[in-house]
Amino acid sequence: MSTEYEPVIGLEIHVQLKTRTKMFCGCELSFGEEPNTRTCPVCLGLPGTLPVTNAQAVQYGIMMGLALGCEIAPRSIFHRKNYFYPDLSKGYQISQYDIPLCLGGQLGDVKIHRIHLEEDAAKLVHAGSSGRIHGSESSVVDYNRGGTPLAEIVTEPDIHSAEQARDWLQLLRETLRQLGVSDVNMEEGSLRCDANVSIRPKGSKGLGTKTELKNMNSFRFVAQGINAEIARQTALLESGEQVTQETLHYDPVSGRISSLRSKEEAHDYRYFPEPDLVPLVPTPEMIAAAEAAIPELPADREARYESDFGLPRDTAHLFAYEPTWGTYFERVAVEGDRDAKAAGIWVTELRTRLGADADPHQSPVVPAQLAALAGLVGAKKVTAGSARTVLDKMVETGDHPSDIAEAEGLTVMEDSGELSQIVAKVISENQDVVERIRGGNAKAMGALVGPIMRETKGRADGGEVNRLLREQLGV
Ligand code: ADP
Ligand code: ZN
Ligand code: MG
C-alpha cells in the first residue's frame, strides 16, 4: 500500500510599499520613468552618504502589522545583508534580521510568522545581442527601483493545498489593497510571492525537507507551481529518492520546475547591524496614527455581511472584496426594509450591468430605487424576469421602477380575467398535453406554463398561473 502525503506550505510575500519616496533617501518612486533618472548618491551607494528611514514606510509597516494581528516590536533594528550582485549597488541590502518590526499574527486560517521592512534591489535589464561582450549577452542595470520600500511577510507553514495558498494570497492582497499600503499588482511586481513546499506522510506531525519556488507572478501560477512541486516531490519519495533543499523556478509555459541554486543559509550573508541607522522605536502616537488609518478589512466585512445581513457566503465575499459595491449594497439593504438578501440579488444584477469596476454611487440607479425594485418583486407586482428588463431601463434613464414597469406594461397582470382567458386559450391549443395531464402525468403541466408566460410577456405571476391551470383542468 502506498503512503498518502500531505502538503505543507509556507509563503514569503514581498510587498512594494506605496510611499512617495524610497526607503532610505528622498528619491521619488519610479513608475516606468527613463532608466536611472530616480537615483541619488544614497540609493546608488556612493561613499560618504547616509540613509534615513522613511517614516511613511514605517507607518505602513505598523498598519500591516496591526491589521494582521501582529505584535509591534517596541524596538527593532536594521541589518546589512551582504552579497554581491549588480542589482545591489552597495554590496548589501538593508533589511531586518533577528528583530523585525512585526511578530506573530494571523490572517484567516494562516498564522503570520513575521513582517519586516527592507529595500528593493535594482532591475537588471537584459540588453540582448546589441550588448554582447566577448560573445556573451550582457545586461544593464536600471537603478530606479533600487531602494524602493518593501515589506516582507512570512507565514507559518500552515497551508495544506495549492488552492488554499492561492485563496489566502487573494485575501492578503485584498487586505493590503484596502489598507492602501501597496498597489499589490502581481504582474507588475508590487506583490511577489515565494512558496516553500514540503510533503509529509498524512497524519505525521514532523516537517519534510522543503524547497522554495521563487517569484510566481500570478495567482494562477502560484497554484499551478505548487501543485507541480507537490507532484514532483511525491514522485521522488514514491520512487525511494529524497527531496533536496533548493531554490526552484516554475515555468508556467512548459509547466516544468528547474533548479535555480542550492539553498543559501542566513550565515552566508554575514548579517550585521546597520551602523548608520538608529533603531526603529515606534512611539504610542505612531501606533495610534497607524491604528486610526486602518479601514474595515475584507475578512471582517465578509463576516459582518454574513452574520448581520444574512447574505450567502459568495455574495458576502464579493461585496467584501469590492467594498464600493459593499457600501452601496448596505444602502440598498437599509432602504429596503432590511430585506438584505433581495438587496444582495439586485445589487449583483446591477453590478453585472455596470461592470465590477464601475462606481454604483455614480450610476443613475440610486439605492432607494433599487430597493423599490426589489420591493416590487417581493410584493409580486413585477416578476423577477420583468424586473430585469425594468433594471435595464433604470440604468439607462434613472427613472423610478414603478413608472418604468407601468409605462412598459411590465406589471404583473392584476386582472385575473385577462390571465384566465390566456390560460383557457393555451389549454385549447394544446389538447395533446391536456390528454397527458388527465392521464395522470401531472408534470406535463409545465409544458403549458411556457406558452402562457410567452403570451403574457412574462407579466403573469407563476403561482397564479398554476392555480388557474389546475382550476380549469380540474386537476
Ligand atoms: P529558511 O530559514 O530556510 O528561510 P524559514 O524557517 O525562515 O526557512 O521559513 C521560511 C518559510 O518557509 C516560512 O514561510 C515557513 O513557514 C516555511 N517553511 C519552513 N519550513 C517548512 C517546511 N518544512 N515545509 C514548508 N514550508 C516551510
Ligand atoms: Zn535615492
Ligand atoms: Mg528565512
Tab-separated table of N, CA, C and O in Angstrom, residues 367-446:
chain	number	residue	atom	x	y	z
A	367	PRO	N	-29.783	54.071	-4.567
A	367	PRO	CA	-30.116	52.926	-3.713
A	367	PRO	C	-31.618	52.786	-3.432
A	367	PRO	O	-32.155	51.680	-3.462
A	368	ALA	N	-32.306	53.904	-3.186
A	368	ALA	CA	-33.726	53.816	-2.836
A	368	ALA	C	-34.529	53.198	-3.976
A	368	ALA	O	-35.476	52.440	-3.753
A	369	GLN	N	-34.138	53.512	-5.211
A	369	GLN	CA	-34.894	52.969	-6.345
A	369	GLN	C	-34.600	51.502	-6.587
A	369	GLN	O	-35.485	50.742	-6.995
A	370	LEU	N	-33.349	51.096	-6.325
A	370	LEU	CA	-33.052	49.669	-6.471
A	370	LEU	C	-33.804	48.886	-5.385
A	370	LEU	O	-34.356	47.813	-5.636
A	371	ALA	N	-33.865	49.473	-4.178
A	371	ALA	CA	-34.640	48.849	-3.106
A	371	ALA	C	-36.116	48.773	-3.505
A	371	ALA	O	-36.791	47.771	-3.242
A	372	ALA	N	-36.604	49.821	-4.183
A	372	ALA	CA	-38.009	49.823	-4.620
A	372	ALA	C	-38.248	48.703	-5.632
A	372	ALA	O	-39.287	48.036	-5.604
A	373	LEU	N	-37.276	48.470	-6.507
A	373	LEU	CA	-37.415	47.382	-7.479
A	373	LEU	C	-37.501	46.039	-6.757
A	373	LEU	O	-38.372	45.209	-7.053
A	374	ALA	N	-36.593	45.831	-5.788
A	374	ALA	CA	-36.630	44.593	-5.003
A	374	ALA	C	-37.984	44.460	-4.313
A	374	ALA	O	-38.561	43.375	-4.251
A	375	GLY	N	-38.506	45.597	-3.836
A	375	GLY	CA	-39.807	45.606	-3.168
A	375	GLY	C	-40.932	45.199	-4.108
A	375	GLY	O	-41.832	44.446	-3.722
A	376	LEU	N	-40.896	45.679	-5.361
A	376	LEU	CA	-41.936	45.324	-6.343
A	376	LEU	C	-41.949	43.823	-6.598
A	376	LEU	O	-43.000	43.200	-6.726
A	377	VAL	N	-40.738	43.239	-6.678
A	377	VAL	CA	-40.648	41.790	-6.893
A	377	VAL	C	-41.183	41.049	-5.674
A	377	VAL	O	-41.972	40.112	-5.794
A	378	GLY	N	-40.762	41.529	-4.485
A	378	GLY	CA	-41.192	40.896	-3.238
A	378	GLY	C	-42.705	40.914	-3.088
A	378	GLY	O	-43.307	39.945	-2.625
A	379	ALA	N	-43.327	42.018	-3.507
A	379	ALA	CA	-44.779	42.155	-3.386
A	379	ALA	C	-45.511	41.547	-4.582
A	379	ALA	O	-46.718	41.737	-4.735
A	380	LYS	N	-44.763	40.866	-5.446
A	380	LYS	CA	-45.325	40.211	-6.630
A	380	LYS	C	-46.032	41.184	-7.566
A	380	LYS	O	-46.973	40.822	-8.258
A	381	LYS	N	-45.551	42.435	-7.581
A	381	LYS	CA	-46.119	43.395	-8.520
A	381	LYS	C	-45.420	43.298	-9.866
A	381	LYS	O	-45.961	43.662	-10.904
A	382	VAL	N	-44.166	42.823	-9.819
A	382	VAL	CA	-43.376	42.622	-11.031
A	382	VAL	C	-42.709	41.262	-10.896
A	382	VAL	O	-42.238	40.922	-9.808
A	383	THR	N	-42.691	40.466	-11.964
A	383	THR	CA	-41.998	39.181	-11.859
A	383	THR	C	-40.497	39.427	-11.915
A	383	THR	O	-40.040	40.473	-12.391
A	384	ALA	N	-39.724	38.435	-11.441
A	384	ALA	CA	-38.270	38.597	-11.433
A	384	ALA	C	-37.752	38.826	-12.849
A	384	ALA	O	-36.852	39.642	-13.069
A	385	GLY	N	-38.343	38.134	-13.809
A	385	GLY	CA	-37.915	38.298	-15.195
A	385	GLY	C	-38.166	39.711	-15.703
A	385	GLY	O	-37.277	40.345	-16.279
A	386	SER	N	-39.378	40.225	-15.463
A	386	SER	CA	-39.694	41.593	-15.896
A	386	SER	C	-38.811	42.598	-15.172
A	386	SER	O	-38.417	43.619	-15.743
A	387	ALA	N	-38.503	42.304	-13.907
A	387	ALA	CA	-37.704	43.241	-13.110
A	387	ALA	C	-36.328	43.439	-13.745
A	387	ALA	O	-35.749	44.520	-13.665
A	388	ARG	N	-35.812	42.400	-14.385
A	388	ARG	CA	-34.512	42.552	-15.055
A	388	ARG	C	-34.623	43.535	-16.211
A	388	ARG	O	-33.718	44.345	-16.440
A	389	THR	N	-35.740	43.473	-16.919
A	389	THR	CA	-35.958	44.440	-18.009
A	389	THR	C	-36.116	45.843	-17.435
A	389	THR	O	-35.587	46.814	-17.985
A	390	VAL	N	-36.848	45.932	-16.320
A	390	VAL	CA	-37.008	47.243	-15.672
A	390	VAL	C	-35.639	47.800	-15.280
A	390	VAL	O	-35.345	48.980	-15.490
A	391	LEU	N	-34.779	46.919	-14.737
A	391	LEU	CA	-33.457	47.373	-14.304
A	391	LEU	C	-32.637	47.887	-15.494
A	391	LEU	O	-31.933	48.895	-15.385
A	392	ASP	N	-32.748	47.199	-16.632
A	392	ASP	CA	-32.053	47.697	-17.839
A	392	ASP	C	-32.436	49.151	-18.103
A	392	ASP	O	-31.585	49.990	-18.384
A	393	LYS	N	-33.733	49.441	-18.009
A	393	LYS	CA	-34.224	50.811	-18.265
A	393	LYS	C	-33.775	51.777	-17.180
A	393	LYS	O	-33.476	52.937	-17.445
A	394	MET	N	-33.751	51.294	-15.927
A	394	MET	CA	-33.313	52.162	-14.823
A	394	MET	C	-31.883	52.623	-15.055
A	394	MET	O	-31.540	53.771	-14.790
A	395	VAL	N	-31.039	51.688	-15.544
A	395	VAL	CA	-29.644	52.029	-15.818
A	395	VAL	C	-29.565	53.099	-16.903
A	395	VAL	O	-28.747	54.013	-16.840
A	396	GLU	N	-30.479	53.013	-17.891
A	396	GLU	CA	-30.477	53.992	-18.987
A	396	GLU	C	-31.017	55.340	-18.545
A	396	GLU	O	-30.469	56.384	-18.897
A	397	THR	N	-32.146	55.332	-17.804
A	397	THR	CA	-32.891	56.576	-17.591
A	397	THR	C	-32.843	57.108	-16.168
A	397	THR	O	-33.085	58.296	-15.962
A	398	GLY	N	-32.581	56.240	-15.187
A	398	GLY	CA	-32.650	56.674	-13.799
A	398	GLY	C	-34.076	56.878	-13.315
A	398	GLY	O	-34.306	57.431	-12.246
A	399	ASP	N	-35.046	56.418	-14.105
A	399	ASP	CA	-36.448	56.571	-13.690
A	399	ASP	C	-36.802	55.589	-12.577
A	399	ASP	O	-36.101	54.614	-12.335
A	400	HIS	N	-37.936	55.880	-11.911
A	400	HIS	CA	-38.388	55.021	-10.822
A	400	HIS	C	-38.921	53.708	-11.396
A	400	HIS	O	-39.616	53.715	-12.414
A	401	PRO	N	-38.600	52.577	-10.757
A	401	PRO	CA	-39.020	51.280	-11.306
A	401	PRO	C	-40.535	51.153	-11.502
A	401	PRO	O	-40.970	50.537	-12.473
A	402	SER	N	-41.324	51.739	-10.584
A	402	SER	CA	-42.785	51.648	-10.748
A	402	SER	C	-43.213	52.314	-12.039
A	402	SER	O	-44.055	51.792	-12.786
A	403	ASP	N	-42.649	53.515	-12.311
A	403	ASP	CA	-43.000	54.241	-13.532
A	403	ASP	C	-42.610	53.447	-14.765
A	403	ASP	O	-43.377	53.364	-15.726
A	404	ILE	N	-41.419	52.852	-14.726
A	404	ILE	CA	-40.953	52.081	-15.882
A	404	ILE	C	-41.864	50.866	-16.099
A	404	ILE	O	-42.333	50.607	-17.203
A	405	ALA	N	-42.143	50.135	-15.011
A	405	ALA	CA	-42.974	48.940	-15.121
A	405	ALA	C	-44.346	49.290	-15.698
A	405	ALA	O	-44.878	48.595	-16.563
A	406	GLU	N	-44.881	50.419	-15.223
A	406	GLU	CA	-46.182	50.890	-15.690
A	406	GLU	C	-46.120	51.227	-17.173
A	406	GLU	O	-46.893	50.719	-17.994
A	407	ALA	N	-45.153	52.085	-17.520
A	407	ALA	CA	-45.045	52.576	-18.896
A	407	ALA	C	-44.770	51.455	-19.887
A	407	ALA	O	-45.255	51.479	-21.025
A	408	GLU	N	-44.015	50.460	-19.476
A	408	GLU	CA	-43.633	49.385	-20.399
A	408	GLU	C	-44.606	48.211	-20.326
A	408	GLU	O	-44.377	47.179	-20.962
A	409	GLY	N	-45.653	48.345	-19.518
A	409	GLY	CA	-46.604	47.248	-19.368
A	409	GLY	C	-45.961	46.009	-18.771
A	409	GLY	O	-46.201	44.890	-19.210
A	410	LEU	N	-45.103	46.219	-17.763
A	410	LEU	CA	-44.379	45.089	-17.178
A	410	LEU	C	-44.886	44.710	-15.801
A	410	LEU	O	-44.300	43.870	-15.130
A	411	THR	N	-46.012	45.328	-15.372
A	411	THR	CA	-46.532	44.936	-14.062
A	411	THR	C	-47.254	43.604	-14.190
A	411	THR	O	-47.768	43.258	-15.254
A	412	VAL	N	-47.246	42.873	-13.095
A	412	VAL	CA	-47.930	41.580	-13.088
A	412	VAL	C	-49.403	41.807	-13.414
A	412	VAL	O	-50.008	42.783	-12.968
A	413	MET	N	-50.009	40.923	-14.213
A	413	MET	CA	-51.409	41.084	-14.597
A	413	MET	C	-52.279	40.974	-13.367
A	413	MET	O	-52.375	39.939	-12.751
A	414	GLU	N	-52.877	42.091	-12.985
A	414	GLU	CA	-53.741	42.116	-11.808
A	414	GLU	C	-55.066	41.469	-12.169
A	414	GLU	O	-55.699	40.778	-11.395
A	415	ASP	N	-55.456	41.720	-13.419
A	415	ASP	CA	-56.766	41.306	-13.904
A	415	ASP	C	-56.750	39.814	-14.190
A	415	ASP	O	-56.289	39.369	-15.227
A	416	SER	N	-57.226	39.009	-13.243
A	416	SER	CA	-57.132	37.573	-13.471
A	416	SER	C	-58.109	37.143	-14.548
A	416	SER	O	-58.012	36.046	-15.073
A	417	GLY	N	-59.042	38.041	-14.921
A	417	GLY	CA	-59.921	37.751	-16.062
A	417	GLY	C	-59.106	37.603	-17.329
A	417	GLY	O	-59.233	36.627	-18.066
A	418	GLU	N	-58.201	38.554	-17.547
A	418	GLU	CA	-57.368	38.527	-18.749
A	418	GLU	C	-56.454	37.293	-18.734
A	418	GLU	O	-56.348	36.570	-19.729
A	419	LEU	N	-55.851	37.035	-17.579
A	419	LEU	CA	-54.960	35.885	-17.458
A	419	LEU	C	-55.745	34.599	-17.658
A	419	LEU	O	-55.296	33.669	-18.335
A	420	SER	N	-56.940	34.575	-17.094
A	420	SER	CA	-57.797	33.399	-17.197
A	420	SER	C	-58.082	33.066	-18.665
A	420	SER	O	-58.069	31.895	-19.064
A	421	GLN	N	-58.324	34.112	-19.455
A	421	GLN	CA	-58.591	33.893	-20.886
A	421	GLN	C	-57.369	33.320	-21.598
A	421	GLN	O	-57.487	32.428	-22.437
A	422	ILE	N	-56.196	33.855	-21.252
A	422	ILE	CA	-54.967	33.349	-21.885
A	422	ILE	C	-54.757	31.876	-21.525
A	422	ILE	O	-54.425	31.059	-22.369
A	423	VAL	N	-55.010	31.533	-20.255
A	423	VAL	CA	-54.856	30.142	-19.813
A	423	VAL	C	-55.795	29.246	-20.617
A	423	VAL	O	-55.396	28.200	-21.145
A	424	ALA	N	-57.047	29.691	-20.750
A	424	ALA	CA	-58.039	28.904	-21.486
A	424	ALA	C	-57.595	28.702	-22.939
A	424	ALA	O	-57.706	27.600	-23.506
A	425	LYS	N	-57.067	29.764	-23.535
A	425	LYS	CA	-56.628	29.706	-24.926
A	425	LYS	C	-55.491	28.684	-25.087
A	425	LYS	O	-55.507	27.823	-25.978
A	426	VAL	N	-54.513	28.761	-24.194
A	426	VAL	CA	-53.360	27.852	-24.292
A	426	VAL	C	-53.805	26.406	-24.072
A	426	VAL	O	-53.346	25.487	-24.745
A	427	ILE	N	-54.761	26.216	-23.161
A	427	ILE	CA	-55.274	24.854	-22.929
A	427	ILE	C	-55.917	24.317	-24.210
A	427	ILE	O	-55.644	23.187	-24.635
A	428	SER	N	-56.730	25.155	-24.853
A	428	SER	CA	-57.448	24.676	-26.044
A	428	SER	C	-56.491	24.396	-27.202
A	428	SER	O	-56.742	23.539	-28.037
A	429	GLU	N	-55.368	25.119	-27.215
A	429	GLU	CA	-54.409	24.915	-28.310
A	429	GLU	C	-53.460	23.734	-28.070
A	429	GLU	O	-52.665	23.392	-28.937
A	430	ASN	N	-53.504	23.156	-26.863
A	430	ASN	CA	-52.543	22.090	-26.540
A	430	ASN	C	-53.249	20.858	-25.990
A	430	ASN	O	-52.908	20.358	-24.915
A	431	GLN	N	-54.207	20.385	-26.764
A	431	GLN	CA	-55.018	19.261	-26.277
A	431	GLN	C	-54.190	18.008	-26.005
A	431	GLN	O	-54.489	17.243	-25.099
A	432	ASP	N	-53.102	17.834	-26.787
A	432	ASP	CA	-52.275	16.646	-26.555
A	432	ASP	C	-51.674	16.655	-25.151
A	432	ASP	O	-51.628	15.638	-24.462
A	433	VAL	N	-51.230	17.849	-24.710
A	433	VAL	CA	-50.675	17.952	-23.358
A	433	VAL	C	-51.765	17.698	-22.328
A	433	VAL	O	-51.556	16.997	-21.329
A	434	VAL	N	-52.934	18.246	-22.603
A	434	VAL	CA	-54.052	18.082	-21.674
A	434	VAL	C	-54.370	16.597	-21.475
A	434	VAL	O	-54.578	16.133	-20.350
A	435	GLU	N	-54.359	15.850	-22.586
A	435	GLU	CA	-54.585	14.393	-22.503
A	435	GLU	C	-53.624	13.756	-21.497
A	435	GLU	O	-54.027	12.965	-20.652
A	436	ARG	N	-52.327	14.143	-21.662
A	436	ARG	CA	-51.301	13.534	-20.798
A	436	ARG	C	-51.545	13.886	-19.335
A	436	ARG	O	-51.364	13.060	-18.443
A	437	ILE	N	-51.926	15.136	-19.084
A	437	ILE	CA	-52.184	15.535	-17.700
A	437	ILE	C	-53.359	14.745	-17.140
A	437	ILE	O	-53.294	14.187	-16.038
A	438	ARG	N	-54.412	14.664	-17.919
A	438	ARG	CA	-55.614	13.928	-17.460
A	438	ARG	C	-55.290	12.461	-17.271
A	438	ARG	O	-55.864	11.786	-16.420
A	439	GLY	N	-54.341	11.974	-18.091
A	439	GLY	CA	-53.918	10.574	-17.960
A	439	GLY	C	-53.054	10.336	-16.731
A	439	GLY	O	-52.532	9.241	-16.562
A	440	GLY	N	-52.852	11.382	-15.921
A	440	GLY	CA	-52.147	11.192	-14.652
A	440	GLY	C	-50.740	11.760	-14.628
A	440	GLY	O	-50.061	11.702	-13.603
A	441	ASN	N	-50.279	12.310	-15.754
A	441	ASN	CA	-48.938	12.883	-15.779
A	441	ASN	C	-48.993	14.368	-15.381
A	441	ASN	O	-49.027	15.255	-16.226
A	442	ALA	N	-48.951	14.613	-14.060
A	442	ALA	CA	-49.111	15.988	-13.563
A	442	ALA	C	-47.970	16.885	-14.018
A	442	ALA	O	-48.133	18.099	-14.191
A	443	LYS	N	-46.798	16.281	-14.212
A	443	LYS	CA	-45.619	17.081	-14.590
A	443	LYS	C	-45.787	17.738	-15.959
A	443	LYS	O	-45.169	18.765	-16.244
A	444	ALA	N	-46.617	17.135	-16.792
A	444	ALA	CA	-46.800	17.672	-18.146
A	444	ALA	C	-47.355	19.091	-18.113
A	444	ALA	O	-47.257	19.831	-19.098
A	445	MET	N	-47.910	19.502	-16.977
A	445	MET	CA	-48.470	20.841	-16.848
A	445	MET	C	-47.422	21.915	-17.128
A	445	MET	O	-47.735	23.008	-17.626
A	446	GLY	N	-46.190	21.574	-16.827
A	446	GLY	CA	-45.105	22.518	-17.090
A	446	GLY	C	-45.060	22.946	-18.550
A	446	GLY	O	-44.687	24.081	-18.871
